Amino acid sequence: MSNSLVIARKEFKDILHSGIFLTVLLLLLALTATSVIVSSFVFKSQVDSYQSSLHILKELGKQPGGPQPELFPLNLLRGVIDYLEIVGAILGILLGSLTIAREKNTQTLKLILTRPVSRKDLLFGKMLGNAVFIGIVLVFVGSFALLSLVFVAGAALTLTEAAKLLLVLAISWIYIMAFFSLAAFLFLSMRSLSNALIVAFTIWMVFVLILPQIGDTMDPDNQVPGGFFNSIYFNKEQEKQVLAKFSSYETARNFIEELSVTKNYERTVFALLGIKPEFNGMQVPDILGQKLFDILVVMLFFAAGILADYSVLNKKDILVWD
Amino acid sequence: MKNSIIIARHEIQSMFRERTFILLLAVFVAMTLASAYIGWSSQHTINQVYTAAAEQLRQSGKVAPSSPFADYPHLALLKNMIIYVILIGGLLAISTGYAAGMRERKAGVLKLLFSRPISKEDFLLGKLLGISLVLAAVILLAAAISAISSAFLVSLNAQDVIHLFSFYGFSWVYLLGFAFLGFSFALVKDDEVVALLIPIIFWIMITFVLPELTSALYPTGSLNPTLPQTDILQNPALQTMHDTVYPFSISEHYKESAATILGMKATGTAAPVQSGILNAFKIFCWMLLGLAASFAAVYSFDKSRW
């Protein structure tokens, strides 16, 4: 255990000293602020639009049809989640690649293993150091999001909302660590570092961008700017009635989306943030219960990554590196 | 010139031997093959969804609005390709340029290369030519696949085929910008990972961040080929942000111009959509910017260093 801690401390220091730390942290913070600013402008625009429609209706002597847009502060973090999906996964890949590349480049693996350090200690130490670092980055992002909500959108969080935000950060941590372990596995298994990096980015592209994109573009509602059902003045109930006739198409679309761990992550955190309106008033345990499958998939992806890292690190020929 | 051609030929041969390039190319080709079917299948289903919705409206005594998909052009089934060029093509281009810039450095043969009568100009020209031809081959392959797969699903006329190849030609110019950027950073950055990371950060900014600032699109919203509804920009702050950032939003210019070339209504949004020619000109400027970065990188690098 003490060996792992020493390795973890060394790992953490190495990350802090590399330029990657500051670059990715600043990028994520800038993206967080941008997203909250744009989302709060969009919300203000919706309120203005509602007020102006209300004014016109009153002048015509009519009653307003829909409710006034209500601010749910956590909804403003949707863009932040999108960035965590994309850039967070890149951060995981970079850290996973660097942790192995460092040993390969300096040819220190043999040296470490000549000491009384087991391969389990090595893996655990490396994971711990990076996990702490990712945790700190997420705490920064969460705090910055919180500050942006207060100062830009003028929204304060309730205790339940704060708890939901914490859970979102915890799930994001698992998600990023899953990509960390995937990249570490590729860098352990492949001889060429840049090849391993490109393979990691290709897998990232398929899981994070392509599979969700296919599911998204197959959605009938996404075919017209502003939504197809909106364009023919259908409400949610009518939309459901029509789509019920195309259940096999919707099942296929859902299946494609579920092949992507990113979509499972997104569904969980979107539910917690109340981005789908039906989850807004729901209690945390109920949300977690409904999204149990998605949470399990994200955790399974992470667990599979750790197992893969461990099994490849246990191979005898791993020392051929040097 | 002769040296440049030799370097370009070597570049092309090396690229098609690289496993990572082949991997990205395989993903790109697979998605090109799939895109026509995905487009056709979703368009087919969506027409049926419209018919069912219209029937429901008629039964409740209401008049059904005309189908928003009634006058969709044949090539609209390739609309997903616009996104695949931005996503997969962008990364493929960066990795092509990066590999071209990194190859001699990693093999430690730069000193050897320049001990021969080869100038920096020969080197640069050869590399740029090699990158451009590799990407041209990729694009031609994708265009051929799209033409054949589309012809199986819809009847294409000569004009459609011209539009299809124009779309891919335009995409080639867009991708060259990223390839040249990847090449530049591979030459100037000491750290291998950072050299790849910087162009990828540029790609993220261009693909996700700028569209969020100009059209209030969520980052993953940029993955939808349907152009955004931008009524929201009536808000003064968002409008100002749009006006300031929009000229630099390369991926949006590409999306709009590509949609126009494929015959889709790029002007269906309320946003101040600029003329197609101006958008296309900006894509050329983007490519020229990448070219200028490559020139600067080659002239600034110390050939005795690696």
XYZ file of C-alpha atoms in Angstrom:
628
model
C 0.000 0.000 0.000
C 2.794 2.415 0.892
C 4.447 1.628 -2.466
C 1.244 2.562 -4.242
C 1.073 5.816 -2.322
C 4.651 6.685 -3.273
C 3.893 5.956 -6.938
C 0.636 7.914 -6.737
C 2.434 10.941 -5.232
C 5.102 10.795 -7.939
C 2.421 10.443 -10.624
C 0.530 13.451 -9.289
C 3.669 15.599 -9.206
C 4.558 14.597 -12.761
C 1.132 15.664 -14.013
C 1.389 19.015 -12.226
C 4.783 19.634 -13.792
C 3.627 18.828 -17.321
C 2.129 21.546 -19.517
C -0.948 19.401 -20.095
C -2.312 20.158 -16.614
C -2.636 23.892 -17.061
C -3.741 23.653 -20.703
C -6.614 21.244 -20.078
C -7.674 22.855 -16.811
C -7.820 26.340 -18.375
C -9.611 24.943 -21.420
C -12.251 23.232 -19.268
C -12.740 26.315 -17.076
C -13.075 28.578 -20.112
C -15.571 26.177 -21.688
C -17.553 25.989 -18.424
C -17.826 29.784 -18.213
C -18.715 30.070 -21.922
C -21.471 27.484 -21.600
C -23.054 29.045 -18.535
C -22.920 32.531 -20.105
C -24.490 31.365 -23.390
C -27.139 29.279 -21.582
C -28.146 32.163 -19.332
C -28.429 34.483 -22.352
C -30.605 31.888 -24.067
C -32.801 31.654 -20.972
C -33.108 35.447 -20.768
C -34.011 35.465 -24.440
C -36.782 32.892 -23.792
C -38.160 35.009 -20.938
C -38.090 38.151 -23.120
C -39.819 36.291 -25.921
C -42.481 35.042 -23.479
C -42.999 38.533 -22.056
C -43.381 40.044 -25.501
C -45.923 37.346 -26.545
C -47.773 37.931 -23.273
C -47.893 41.657 -23.985
C -49.299 41.094 -27.488
C -51.896 38.613 -26.204
C -52.993 41.064 -23.487
C -53.392 43.824 -26.072
C -55.576 41.486 -28.118
C -57.569 40.726 -24.979
C -56.539 37.046 -24.899
C -55.193 34.847 -22.106
C -51.624 33.487 -22.295
C -51.522 29.842 -23.406
C -48.353 28.439 -21.825
C -46.561 28.893 -18.525
C -43.736 31.403 -18.106
C -40.290 29.830 -18.629
C -38.992 28.771 -15.211
C -35.315 28.870 -14.336
C -33.859 25.576 -13.146
C -30.235 26.586 -12.488
C -28.824 23.114 -13.115
C -30.328 23.184 -16.628
C -27.794 25.880 -17.494
C -25.008 23.316 -17.084
C -26.020 21.285 -20.131
C -23.198 22.712 -22.250
C -20.703 21.981 -19.443
C -21.751 18.313 -19.541
C -21.333 18.249 -23.312
C -17.783 19.506 -22.855
C -17.062 16.994 -20.095
C -18.266 14.288 -22.477
C -15.881 15.452 -25.180
C -12.929 17.171 -23.485
C -13.175 15.149 -20.253
C -12.755 11.950 -22.249
C -9.751 13.522 -24.026
C -8.289 14.406 -20.619
C -8.685 10.773 -19.537
C -6.994 9.563 -22.721
C -4.109 12.017 -22.350
C -3.471 11.093 -18.723
C -3.738 7.377 -19.445
C -1.313 7.701 -22.331
C 1.156 9.914 -20.489
C 1.335 7.695 -17.427
C 2.574 4.776 -19.557
C 4.499 6.832 -22.129
C 6.588 8.339 -19.326
C 7.798 4.888 -18.242
C 8.354 3.752 -21.812
C 10.307 6.858 -22.791
C 12.547 6.839 -19.724
C 12.786 3.015 -19.683
C 12.087 2.948 -15.951
C 9.615 0.104 -15.748
C 12.261 -2.608 -15.350
C 13.976 -0.509 -12.735
C 10.770 -0.056 -10.733
C 10.017 -3.764 -10.893
C 13.497 -4.708 -9.632
C 12.475 -3.026 -6.384
C 10.002 -4.723 -4.030
C 7.072 -3.217 -5.923
C 4.365 -5.528 -7.220
C 2.615 -4.909 -10.521
C -0.606 -4.420 -8.543
C 1.097 -1.654 -6.523
C 2.272 -0.040 -9.740
C -1.159 -0.084 -11.352
C -2.941 1.022 -8.189
C -0.437 3.832 -7.592
C -0.731 5.146 -11.098
C -4.512 4.992 -11.016
C -4.658 6.675 -7.631
C -2.425 9.579 -8.662
C -4.446 10.221 -11.793
C -7.774 9.681 -10.051
C -6.886 12.339 -7.479
C -5.828 14.703 -10.234
C -9.058 14.156 -12.230
C -11.009 14.631 -8.997
C -9.289 17.976 -8.407
C -9.978 19.115 -11.976
C -13.651 18.208 -11.533
C -13.824 20.064 -8.221
C -12.407 23.114 -10.023
C -14.951 22.737 -12.837
C -17.818 22.229 -10.361
C -16.819 25.243 -8.270
C -16.368 27.377 -11.359
C -19.778 26.276 -12.666
C -21.289 27.146 -9.298
C -19.670 30.598 -9.307
C -20.756 31.187 -12.902
C -24.326 30.257 -11.972
C -24.305 32.709 -9.074
C -22.530 35.625 -10.747
C -23.605 35.275 -14.384
C -27.076 33.785 -14.157
C -27.867 35.141 -10.689
C -29.043 31.675 -9.610
C -28.352 30.080 -6.236
C -28.549 26.328 -5.680
C -30.694 24.600 -3.081
C -29.196 21.809 -0.963
C -30.803 19.131 -3.186
C -29.449 20.790 -6.313
C -25.983 20.950 -4.760
C -26.211 17.230 -3.960
C -27.243 16.530 -7.559
C -24.255 18.536 -8.804
C -21.946 16.507 -6.561
C -23.380 13.268 -7.962
C -22.883 14.575 -11.493
C -19.224 15.247 -10.687
C -18.840 11.762 -9.192
C -20.287 10.093 -12.309
C -18.144 12.347 -14.510
C -15.110 11.156 -12.543
C -15.951 7.501 -13.289
C -16.538 8.358 -16.946
C -13.163 10.126 -17.329
C -11.363 7.368 -15.415
C -12.885 4.828 -17.826
C -11.171 6.605 -20.722
C -7.989 6.831 -18.631
C -7.890 3.062 -18.184
C -8.701 2.494 -21.862
C -5.768 4.687 -22.971
C -3.432 3.075 -20.411
C -4.387 -0.328 -21.802
C -3.646 0.742 -25.384
C -0.308 2.283 -24.412
C 0.623 -0.845 -22.473
C -0.326 -3.115 -25.346
C 1.074 -1.198 -28.330
C 4.710 -0.517 -29.139
C 4.320 2.819 -30.939
C 3.126 5.636 -28.681
C 1.704 7.842 -31.429
C -0.108 4.829 -32.936
C -1.624 4.082 -29.536
C -2.703 7.716 -29.216
C -4.386 7.738 -32.613
C -6.139 4.415 -31.856
C -7.317 5.875 -28.533
C -8.647 8.960 -30.348
C -10.374 6.772 -32.940
C -12.153 4.810 -30.203
C -13.000 8.112 -28.516
C -14.445 9.430 -31.770
C -16.612 6.353 -32.292
C -17.964 6.237 -28.705
C -18.174 9.937 -27.943
C -19.139 11.418 -31.293
C -20.218 8.985 -33.992
C -22.598 6.594 -32.199
C -24.498 9.392 -30.386
C -24.538 11.363 -33.660
C -26.169 8.480 -35.570
C -28.848 8.091 -32.902
C -29.408 11.831 -32.822
C -29.803 12.280 -36.563
C -32.205 9.334 -36.759
C -34.509 11.183 -34.360
C -37.516 12.377 -36.426
C -37.772 15.504 -34.299
C -34.232 16.553 -35.233
C -34.906 16.798 -38.965
C -36.255 20.342 -38.989
C -34.697 23.403 -37.340
C -36.623 23.964 -34.101
C -38.071 20.408 -34.132
C -40.313 18.559 -36.595
C -43.232 18.166 -34.186
C -43.028 21.828 -33.261
C -43.198 22.723 -36.928
C -46.549 20.925 -37.272
C -47.792 22.263 -33.882
C -47.830 18.870 -32.111
C -47.628 18.669 -28.331
C -45.698 15.965 -26.431
C -48.764 13.722 -26.111
C -49.501 13.800 -29.835
C -45.812 13.215 -30.558
C -45.843 10.099 -28.356
C -48.976 8.770 -30.088
C -47.393 9.089 -33.519
C -44.012 7.688 -32.501
C -45.703 4.676 -30.878
C -46.452 3.507 -34.430
C -42.719 3.420 -35.166
C -41.585 1.528 -32.099
C -39.119 -0.767 -33.928
C -37.398 2.244 -35.520
C -37.168 3.933 -32.115
C -35.843 0.702 -30.555
C -33.109 0.493 -33.209
C -32.231 4.152 -32.638
C -32.092 3.630 -28.877
C -29.918 0.524 -29.321
C -27.364 2.462 -31.377
C -27.249 5.176 -28.735
C -26.827 2.645 -25.925
C -23.753 1.181 -27.613
C -22.010 4.388 -26.574
C -20.865 4.740 -22.979
C -21.021 8.509 -23.515
C -24.751 8.321 -24.148
C -25.225 6.293 -20.941
C -23.228 8.903 -19.047
C -25.184 11.713 -20.690
C -28.566 10.189 -19.894
C -27.647 9.825 -16.221
C -26.305 13.321 -15.720
C -29.007 14.959 -17.852
C -31.575 13.287 -15.592
C -29.794 14.554 -12.472
C -29.578 18.082 -13.885
C -33.237 17.975 -14.908
C -32.504 18.700 -18.546
C -35.334 16.353 -19.443
C -38.222 18.238 -17.759
C -39.824 15.092 -16.297
C -36.826 14.700 -13.939
C -36.951 18.251 -12.594
C -39.084 17.694 -9.530
C -37.878 14.127 -8.912
C -35.968 13.007 -5.823
C -32.354 11.864 -6.221
C -32.948 8.171 -5.303
C -35.807 7.974 -7.831
C -33.620 9.439 -10.578
C -30.790 7.057 -9.739
C -33.264 4.154 -9.723
C -34.548 5.077 -13.168
C -31.050 5.505 -14.559
C -29.538 2.448 -12.883
C -28.825 0.699 -16.198
C -26.943 3.719 -17.582
C -24.937 4.110 -14.358
C -24.042 0.402 -14.416
C -22.835 0.619 -18.027
C -20.484 3.514 -17.178
C -19.157 1.628 -14.136
C -18.768 -1.564 -16.147
C -16.756 0.278 -18.793
C -14.412 1.557 -16.077
C -14.139 -1.872 -14.411
C -13.376 -3.527 -17.771
C -10.624 -0.944 -18.327
C -8.989 -1.685 -14.953
C -9.138 -5.442 -15.575
C -7.629 -5.010 -19.045
C -4.812 -2.834 -17.624
C -4.109 -5.363 -14.898
C -4.067 -8.350 -17.230
C -1.731 -6.690 -19.751
C 0.582 -5.446 -16.990
C 0.793 -8.999 -15.631
C 2.064 -10.420 -18.900
C 5.716 -11.428 -18.632
C 6.678 -9.891 -21.968
C 5.708 -6.449 -20.726
C 9.380 -6.010 -19.827
C 10.356 -6.316 -23.495
C 9.519 -2.584 -23.618
C 13.005 -1.673 -22.623
C 11.154 20.393 -57.960
C 12.416 16.881 -58.637
C 13.330 16.508 -54.957
C 9.871 17.665 -53.940
C 8.245 15.039 -56.105
C 10.450 12.329 -54.581
C 9.542 13.509 -51.072
C 5.848 13.636 -52.018
C 5.982 10.109 -53.453
C 7.700 8.840 -50.315
C 5.096 10.605 -48.210
C 2.223 8.929 -50.037
C 3.826 5.493 -49.815
C 4.602 5.878 -46.116
C 1.138 7.162 -45.306
C -0.651 4.215 -46.873
C 1.659 1.888 -44.952
C 0.790 3.466 -41.605
C -1.620 1.374 -39.586
C -3.155 4.302 -37.740
C -3.876 6.131 -40.960
C -5.483 2.973 -42.346
C -7.555 2.656 -39.167
C -8.914 6.211 -39.415
C -9.432 5.751 -43.147
C -11.384 2.547 -42.478
C -13.663 4.396 -40.023
C -14.146 7.210 -42.548
C -14.913 4.803 -45.391
C -17.263 2.757 -43.190
C -19.169 5.886 -42.193
C -19.268 7.053 -45.817
C -20.833 3.723 -46.745
C -23.249 3.903 -43.828
C -24.201 7.551 -44.278
C -26.209 7.069 -47.476
C -28.172 4.214 -45.894
C -28.686 6.090 -42.599
C -29.856 9.155 -44.547
C -32.172 7.138 -46.765
C -33.597 5.063 -43.910
C -34.251 8.013 -41.607
C -35.732 10.107 -44.453
C -37.992 7.205 -45.412
C -39.186 6.724 -41.824
C -39.606 10.427 -41.254
C -41.844 10.701 -44.309
C -43.970 7.962 -42.805
C -43.974 9.813 -39.458
C -45.213 12.913 -41.278
C -47.962 10.917 -43.032
C -49.084 9.438 -39.698
C -49.022 12.883 -38.055
C -50.956 14.452 -40.928
C -53.548 11.675 -40.710
C -53.936 12.286 -36.985
C -54.483 15.995 -37.653
C -57.066 15.282 -40.344
C -58.956 12.933 -38.002
C -59.191 15.700 -35.415
C -60.593 18.020 -38.085
C -57.457 20.114 -38.522
C -55.600 20.962 -41.703
C -52.167 19.334 -41.930
C -49.358 21.719 -42.848
C -47.390 20.749 -45.934
C -44.583 18.285 -45.387
C -41.276 19.965 -44.503
C -39.585 17.100 -46.386
C -41.633 17.382 -49.593
C -38.981 19.058 -51.704
C -35.902 17.397 -50.229
C -33.277 16.944 -52.923
C -31.828 13.518 -53.752
C -28.482 14.351 -52.225
C -30.050 15.228 -48.863
C -29.540 11.577 -47.950
C -25.818 12.407 -47.750
C -26.331 15.167 -45.192
C -24.650 13.095 -42.480
C -21.487 13.143 -44.572
C -21.153 16.854 -43.792
C -20.775 15.915 -40.130
C -18.504 12.945 -40.809
C -16.176 15.190 -42.800
C -16.092 17.625 -39.875
C -15.542 14.875 -37.272
C -13.702 11.931 -38.803
C -12.277 13.832 -41.766
C -10.960 16.560 -39.443
C -9.126 14.059 -37.239
C -7.913 12.082 -40.243
C -6.520 15.278 -41.754
C -4.798 16.281 -38.493
C -3.249 12.830 -38.129
C -2.120 12.893 -41.792
C -0.404 16.261 -41.365
C 0.992 15.297 -37.965
C 2.440 12.046 -39.308
C 4.001 13.885 -42.255
C 5.693 16.370 -39.923
C 6.756 13.806 -37.358
C 8.010 10.956 -39.571
C 11.574 12.155 -40.256
C 11.889 13.608 -36.759
C 11.054 10.286 -35.112
C 13.237 8.284 -37.466
C 16.083 10.714 -36.759
C 16.798 11.188 -40.450
C 16.246 14.942 -40.739
C 19.965 15.713 -40.473
C 20.706 12.999 -42.997
C 18.015 14.321 -45.321
C 19.384 17.853 -45.249
C 22.948 16.646 -45.714
C 21.802 15.929 -49.280
C 21.182 18.777 -51.732
C 17.631 19.310 -50.522
C 16.421 22.775 -49.586
C 13.745 23.638 -47.057
C 11.567 24.692 -49.992
C 11.896 21.242 -51.592
C 11.068 19.605 -48.265
C 8.045 21.832 -47.662
C 6.698 21.513 -51.185
C 7.164 17.734 -51.186
C 5.433 17.344 -47.838
C 2.519 19.635 -48.742
C 2.094 17.903 -52.080
C 2.173 14.490 -50.394
C -0.407 15.520 -47.763
C -2.675 17.074 -50.396
C -2.544 14.037 -52.668
C -3.166 11.591 -49.823
C -6.231 13.552 -48.751
C -7.350 13.889 -52.375
C -7.202 10.089 -52.705
C -9.250 9.687 -49.509
C -11.812 12.202 -50.724
C -12.050 10.619 -54.180
C -12.616 7.227 -52.599
C -15.357 8.671 -50.371
C -16.956 10.442 -53.361
C -16.983 7.216 -55.384
C -18.515 5.266 -52.479
C -21.165 7.930 -51.937
C -22.006 8.083 -55.650
C -22.391 4.302 -55.915
C -24.313 3.835 -52.654
C -26.628 6.787 -53.426
C -27.287 5.463 -56.929
C -28.561 2.229 -55.353
C -31.016 4.117 -53.156
C -32.232 7.019 -55.337
C -31.990 7.890 -59.003
C -29.187 10.390 -59.488
C -28.960 12.598 -62.561
C -25.803 14.168 -64.027
C -26.338 17.363 -62.070
C -26.567 15.427 -58.796
C -23.272 13.710 -59.578
C -21.610 17.062 -60.305
C -22.959 18.431 -57.008
C -21.757 15.357 -55.152
C -18.215 15.645 -56.494
C -18.240 19.434 -55.878
C -19.203 18.748 -52.267
C -16.257 16.394 -51.848
C -13.910 18.817 -53.612
C -15.009 21.550 -51.234
C -14.542 19.169 -48.282
C -10.983 18.507 -49.468
C -10.164 22.214 -49.185
C -11.690 22.311 -45.685
C -9.646 19.294 -44.568
C -6.396 20.644 -45.997
C -6.539 23.458 -43.432
C -6.483 20.902 -40.592
C -3.824 18.763 -42.243
C -1.495 21.741 -42.666
C -2.113 22.723 -39.054
C -1.190 19.205 -37.873
C 1.944 19.349 -40.024
C 2.997 22.764 -38.624
C 2.727 21.750 -34.973
C 4.500 18.440 -35.583
C 7.470 20.482 -36.805
C 7.597 23.161 -34.145
C 6.653 21.379 -30.922
C 9.257 19.328 -29.074
C 6.790 17.160 -27.205
C 5.089 14.535 -29.417
C 1.854 14.524 -27.427
C 1.597 18.318 -27.203
C 2.247 18.540 -30.964
C -0.841 16.410 -31.549
C -2.864 17.944 -28.743
C -2.681 21.558 -29.992
C -4.250 20.948 -33.427
C -6.881 18.788 -31.714
C -7.691 21.694 -29.373
C -8.019 23.933 -32.473
C -10.350 21.347 -33.971
C -12.469 21.275 -30.782
C -12.669 25.078 -30.752
C -13.682 25.235 -34.431
C -16.105 22.306 -34.296
C -17.819 22.823 -30.945
C -16.949 26.074 -29.195
C -17.366 28.656 -31.966
C -20.792 27.288 -33.053
C -21.925 27.533 -29.422
C -20.911 31.187 -29.329
C -22.441 32.074 -32.690
C -25.637 30.032 -32.689
C -26.113 29.206 -28.991
C -25.792 25.558 -30.045
C -24.956 23.016 -27.384
C -21.647 21.356 -28.299
C -23.307 18.046 -29.157
C -25.952 19.990 -31.099
C -23.220 20.754 -33.615
C -23.303 17.079 -34.560
C -26.736 17.396 -36.131
C -26.560 18.189 -39.866
C -29.875 20.071 -39.659
C -28.946 23.724 -39.430
C -29.966 25.363 -36.159
C -32.972 27.548 -35.566
C -31.501 30.864 -34.594
C -34.562 32.910 -33.576
C -32.890 32.944 -30.197
C -30.346 35.409 -31.589
C -32.939 38.173 -31.259
C -31.414 38.636 -27.831
C -28.992 41.612 -28.162
C -26.156 39.972 -26.209
C -26.336 36.773 -28.255
C -26.644 38.761 -31.455
C -23.501 40.757 -30.604
C -21.637 37.567 -29.777
C -22.846 36.039 -33.045
C -21.761 39.048 -35.112
C -18.313 39.083 -33.498
C -17.507 35.390 -33.677
C -19.402 34.238 -36.764
C -16.788 35.338 -39.349
C -14.307 32.963 -37.679
C -16.675 30.008 -37.294
C -15.116 27.903 -40.020
C -17.111 24.724 -39.380
C -20.401 26.625 -39.673
C -19.318 28.167 -42.973
C -18.370 24.717 -44.153
C -21.704 23.220 -43.016
C -23.742 25.944 -44.708
C -21.795 25.882 -47.969
C -21.777 22.071 -48.069
C -25.552 21.999 -47.467
C -26.004 24.478 -50.329
C -23.830 22.384 -52.659
C -25.871 19.277 -51.813
C -29.005 21.246 -52.699
C -30.347 21.536 -49.170
C -31.886 24.767 -47.965
C -29.010 26.358 -46.122
C -30.991 29.577 -45.861
C -33.813 27.962 -43.904
C -32.588 29.544 -40.694
C -33.371 32.972 -39.380
C -29.663 33.641 -38.898
C -28.007 36.186 -41.130
C -26.687 33.565 -43.493
C -24.014 35.037 -45.678
C -23.792 34.307 -49.335
C -22.456 30.932 -50.377
C -19.566 32.493 -52.242
C -18.393 34.420 -49.217
C -18.611 31.275 -47.052
C -16.684 29.260 -49.611
C -14.087 32.038 -49.817
C -13.634 31.827 -46.031
C -12.945 28.101 -46.304
C -10.255 28.859 -48.873
C -8.822 31.470 -46.504
C -8.785 28.805 -43.758
C -6.802 26.487 -46.011
C -4.429 29.337 -46.909
C -3.970 30.075 -43.207
C -2.928 26.469 -42.655
C -0.578 26.785 -45.608
C 0.947 29.954 -44.153
C 1.419 28.172 -40.796
C 3.234 25.360 -42.617
C 5.544 27.850 -44.355
C 6.267 29.586 -41.062
C 6.919 26.241 -39.324
C 9.329 25.009 -41.979
C 11.245 28.278 -42.196
C 11.514 28.644 -38.434
C 12.631 25.131 -37.597
C 16.278 24.383 -37.069
C 17.067 21.449 -39.328
C 20.149 20.495 -37.347
C 18.153 20.190 -34.129
C 16.528 16.805 -34.546
